[in-house]
């Protein structure tokens, strides 16, 4: 019984002591938290004050530096910087309706192409041909096509999206570029052959016209040259006949001023003229000789 009472008393004493310790610990913890908060508040306040002072000092220094830079900028000459022209962007002109019509890209062709599928090209019964590596490509179009077909292919890729899509999906995964365009032109031949033939007929007519123009130009040039030569001859004759004294000298003495050979080698014309002038005196000398001969004969008879 005494042992039980003692244990009970000891437990009560321990609980009382524990409560006192808990109260003391809570009191000390509260005081510590209060002291810590007070210290933190003081530190925060001091830090904020220092930050404001530092910011004010930095602002002051920045203002001083800006003022110095401004004074220096007003004193130094500012070089003029030439304006950089804007870089022109490459603009691809859209083909007009007349060009599309000329190369056979019509509404009928568009409607026909809309009915095509990937299988239309892939299953077309055309054997693959060996690729010609020496044939160049320009604007994604094979140059083994003729002039009209090459331009038609370029326009149809930009104007008809279905063809551009088919070509992108098929070449070169399922077929070569060469085969794709061969199949395409075989499929649309009924819609393009008329425009292709018309194009080459116009080229042929144009070539003939240029040939005729060149021939006419040569003929006109030749005629102009001949007329000019004739005019020069007429002017030469006119200038010669306008001097009557010169014509008289030519008639009497011949053209002595033409060259030196005329003076030395050909005197026949001049001698003939003198013979004509002295023809009468020659007859008179013959009569005198006859009279003298008759007189001599009479003297001999006596």
XYZ file of C-alpha atoms in Angstrom:
302
model
C 0.000 0.000 0.000
C 2.782 2.395 0.828
C 4.526 1.474 -2.434
C 1.451 2.259 -4.446
C 1.011 5.627 -2.786
C 4.631 6.473 -3.360
C 4.393 5.581 -7.067
C 1.272 7.605 -7.393
C 2.870 10.577 -5.696
C 5.961 10.219 -7.872
C 3.875 10.197 -11.046
C 1.982 13.304 -9.977
C 5.243 15.031 -9.139
C 6.688 14.044 -12.525
C 3.632 15.343 -14.382
C 3.737 18.605 -12.450
C 7.415 18.964 -13.200
C 6.824 18.210 -16.879
C 4.154 20.889 -17.105
C 6.457 23.392 -15.529
C 9.227 22.496 -17.948
C 6.847 22.764 -20.907
C 5.605 26.153 -19.764
C 9.178 27.330 -19.241
C 10.195 26.040 -22.690
C 7.202 27.704 -24.353
C 7.991 30.940 -22.547
C 11.617 30.835 -23.622
C 10.645 29.872 -27.198
C 8.219 32.769 -27.399
C 10.854 35.130 -26.099
C 13.374 33.769 -28.598
C 10.935 34.107 -31.507
C 10.111 37.632 -30.435
C 13.763 38.502 -30.167
C 14.494 36.930 -33.552
C 11.641 38.804 -35.218
C 12.851 42.006 -33.636
C 16.385 41.394 -34.874
C 15.131 40.453 -38.338
C 13.028 43.576 -38.497
C 15.978 45.699 -37.508
C 18.209 43.965 -40.074
C 15.569 44.356 -42.819
C 15.081 48.012 -41.974
C 18.807 48.609 -41.976
C 19.169 46.725 -45.289
C 16.366 48.722 -46.900
C 17.953 51.943 -45.715
C 21.304 50.927 -47.114
C 19.694 49.876 -50.419
C 17.963 53.235 -50.752
C 21.189 55.023 -50.021
C 23.072 52.912 -52.583
C 20.335 53.454 -55.206
C 20.337 57.195 -54.578
C 24.117 57.289 -54.903
C 24.012 55.219 -58.106
C 21.345 57.507 -59.561
C 23.430 60.532 -58.680
C 26.531 59.015 -60.302
C 24.530 58.037 -63.385
C 23.198 61.577 -63.742
C 26.723 62.968 -63.456
C 28.012 60.481 -66.070
C 25.107 61.282 -68.427
C 25.841 64.988 -68.118
C 29.502 64.420 -68.951
C 28.611 62.267 -71.970
C 26.173 64.923 -73.171
C 28.810 67.674 -72.906
C 31.320 65.498 -74.781
C 28.783 64.672 -77.489
C 28.058 68.354 -78.088
C 31.772 69.122 -78.402
C 32.610 66.241 -80.800
C 31.434 66.379 -84.473
C 28.939 63.682 -85.274
C 29.808 61.883 -88.556
C 26.967 61.535 -91.024
C 25.982 57.923 -91.597
C 24.627 57.256 -95.083
C 21.226 55.714 -95.187
C 21.274 52.038 -96.080
C 18.894 51.389 -98.947
C 16.380 48.630 -98.348
C 17.274 45.275 -99.819
C 14.808 44.512 -102.592
C 13.039 41.233 -102.199
C 12.819 38.938 -105.164
C 9.302 39.047 -106.540
C 8.297 36.338 -108.967
C 5.792 37.831 -111.409
C 2.603 35.897 -111.847
C 2.007 34.708 -115.425
C -0.806 36.574 -117.094
C -3.842 34.972 -118.650
C -2.581 35.529 -122.207
C 0.631 33.598 -121.548
C -1.251 30.778 -119.841
C -3.588 30.601 -122.820
C -0.663 30.598 -125.268
C 0.922 27.622 -123.516
C -2.307 25.619 -123.298
C -3.096 26.032 -119.581
C -6.842 26.404 -119.987
C -9.840 25.657 -117.819
C -10.409 22.390 -119.693
C -6.877 21.304 -118.855
C -7.375 22.204 -115.186
C -10.594 20.196 -115.021
C -8.889 17.226 -116.645
C -5.956 17.384 -114.204
C -8.326 17.441 -111.219
C -9.464 13.958 -112.191
C -5.917 12.559 -111.993
C -4.427 10.679 -109.053
C -1.007 9.414 -108.048
C -1.927 6.059 -109.559
C -2.626 7.727 -112.900
C 1.102 8.454 -113.213
C 2.506 5.521 -111.273
C 0.492 2.870 -113.115
C 0.800 4.397 -116.579
C 2.050 1.711 -119.045
C 5.348 3.296 -120.000
C 8.710 1.647 -119.586
C 11.523 3.470 -117.853
C 14.284 4.738 -120.098
C 17.927 5.157 -119.081
C 18.519 8.541 -117.488
C 20.609 10.935 -119.577
C 22.935 12.520 -117.039
C 24.245 15.099 -119.505
C 20.837 16.755 -119.898
C 20.685 19.824 -117.585
C 17.713 20.931 -115.508
C 16.555 24.534 -115.260
C 13.759 25.621 -112.891
C 13.094 21.964 -111.973
C 12.171 21.167 -115.573
C 14.130 18.752 -117.730
C 15.696 20.384 -120.770
C 15.138 17.313 -122.966
C 11.694 18.835 -123.603
C 11.236 21.201 -126.524
C 10.940 24.950 -126.035
C 7.157 25.038 -125.774
C 6.935 21.999 -123.464
C 9.613 23.382 -121.117
C 7.733 26.667 -120.694
C 4.403 24.846 -120.316
C 5.886 22.627 -117.581
C 7.237 25.653 -115.688
C 3.894 27.451 -115.843
C 1.804 24.420 -114.972
C 3.897 23.766 -111.831
C 3.092 27.252 -110.543
C -0.479 27.551 -111.829
C -1.877 24.045 -111.287
C -1.196 22.856 -107.736
C -2.247 19.268 -108.471
C 0.645 18.768 -110.930
C 3.114 20.285 -108.475
C 1.840 17.928 -105.772
C 2.050 14.850 -108.027
C 5.586 15.699 -109.089
C 6.704 16.261 -105.497
C 5.328 12.904 -104.341
C 6.452 10.860 -107.348
C 9.908 12.225 -108.283
C 12.346 10.698 -107.742
C 10.860 8.177 -105.304
C 8.700 6.302 -107.790
C 9.840 7.557 -111.201
C 12.458 9.679 -112.889
C 11.814 13.272 -113.833
C 12.044 12.403 -117.516
C 9.354 9.731 -117.253
C 7.033 11.993 -115.246
C 6.919 14.655 -117.958
C 6.624 12.097 -120.732
C 3.585 10.583 -119.005
C 2.118 14.033 -118.348
C 2.354 15.200 -121.963
C 0.935 11.904 -123.204
C -2.027 12.307 -120.855
C -2.765 15.945 -121.784
C -1.892 15.692 -125.483
C -5.498 16.248 -126.587
C -5.577 19.527 -124.647
C -2.105 20.901 -125.555
C -1.263 19.709 -129.088
C -3.268 22.501 -130.758
C -1.451 25.230 -128.806
C 1.943 23.607 -129.329
C 1.480 23.381 -133.112
C 0.233 26.981 -133.244
C 3.300 28.154 -131.320
C 5.758 26.564 -133.747
C 3.783 27.805 -136.749
C 4.099 31.360 -135.410
C 7.830 30.859 -134.925
C 8.160 29.634 -138.511
C 6.233 32.613 -139.902
C 8.280 34.998 -137.791
C 11.528 33.461 -139.047
C 10.370 33.831 -142.655
C 9.435 37.474 -142.054
C 12.809 38.201 -140.492
C 14.510 36.525 -143.448
C 12.524 38.628 -145.925
C 13.221 41.819 -143.952
C 16.942 41.067 -143.995
C 16.823 40.394 -147.750
C 14.904 43.625 -148.409
C 17.348 45.561 -146.289
C 20.284 44.202 -148.305
C 18.494 45.062 -151.570
C 17.712 48.598 -150.423
C 21.307 49.088 -149.341
C 22.556 47.880 -152.725
C 20.145 50.154 -154.609
C 21.154 53.119 -152.490
C 24.825 52.441 -153.217
C 24.150 52.179 -156.996
C 22.142 55.414 -157.009
C 24.899 57.161 -155.111
C 27.495 56.010 -157.645
C 25.295 57.253 -160.516
C 24.907 60.637 -158.850
C 28.676 60.885 -158.444
C 29.194 60.135 -162.187
C 26.593 62.725 -163.223
C 28.165 65.328 -160.981
C 31.591 64.537 -162.465
C 30.308 64.955 -166.048
C 28.506 68.158 -165.152
C 31.584 69.685 -163.537
C 33.663 68.796 -166.642
C 31.238 70.309 -169.170
C 30.859 73.612 -167.313
C 34.329 74.867 -168.448
C 34.137 75.821 -172.210
C 37.816 76.835 -172.442
C 38.852 73.451 -171.207
C 36.576 71.776 -173.780
C 38.203 73.832 -176.574
C 41.685 72.844 -175.432
C 40.627 69.229 -175.355
C 39.211 69.494 -178.883
C 42.332 71.149 -180.326
C 45.148 69.570 -178.347
C 43.622 66.479 -176.752
C 43.383 65.774 -173.037
C 46.951 66.738 -172.080
C 46.225 66.857 -168.400
C 45.119 63.269 -167.979
C 48.557 61.659 -167.561
C 52.190 61.863 -168.684
C 51.891 59.063 -171.244
C 49.544 61.146 -173.336
C 52.254 63.740 -173.822
C 54.989 61.313 -174.849
C 53.384 58.451 -176.691
C 50.283 59.545 -178.601
C 50.758 62.486 -181.035
C 48.621 61.057 -183.831
C 45.635 63.272 -183.108
C 47.764 66.417 -183.115
C 49.552 65.490 -186.405
C 46.219 64.750 -188.054
C 44.924 68.164 -187.088
C 47.960 69.898 -188.577
C 47.667 67.817 -191.771
C 44.097 68.988 -192.170
C 45.105 72.603 -191.660
C 48.067 72.416 -194.177
C 46.198 70.410 -196.808
C 45.870 73.371 -199.259
C 49.557 74.372 -199.087
C 50.508 70.826 -200.040
C 48.516 71.075 -203.310
C 50.072 74.406 -204.217
C 53.618 73.028 -203.859
C 52.823 70.201 -206.308
C 51.691 72.680 -209.041
C 54.896 74.693 -208.689
C 56.977 71.577 -209.149
C 55.067 70.687 -212.358
C 55.618 74.124 -213.867
C 59.336 73.944 -213.102
C 59.592 70.509 -214.743
C 57.899 71.801 -217.958
C 60.266 74.791 -218.084
C 63.300 72.581 -217.787
C 62.027 70.387 -220.629
C 61.606 73.373 -223.043
C 65.093 74.591 -222.173
C 66.502 71.173 -223.052
C 64.802 71.193 -226.529
C 66.345 74.558 -227.459
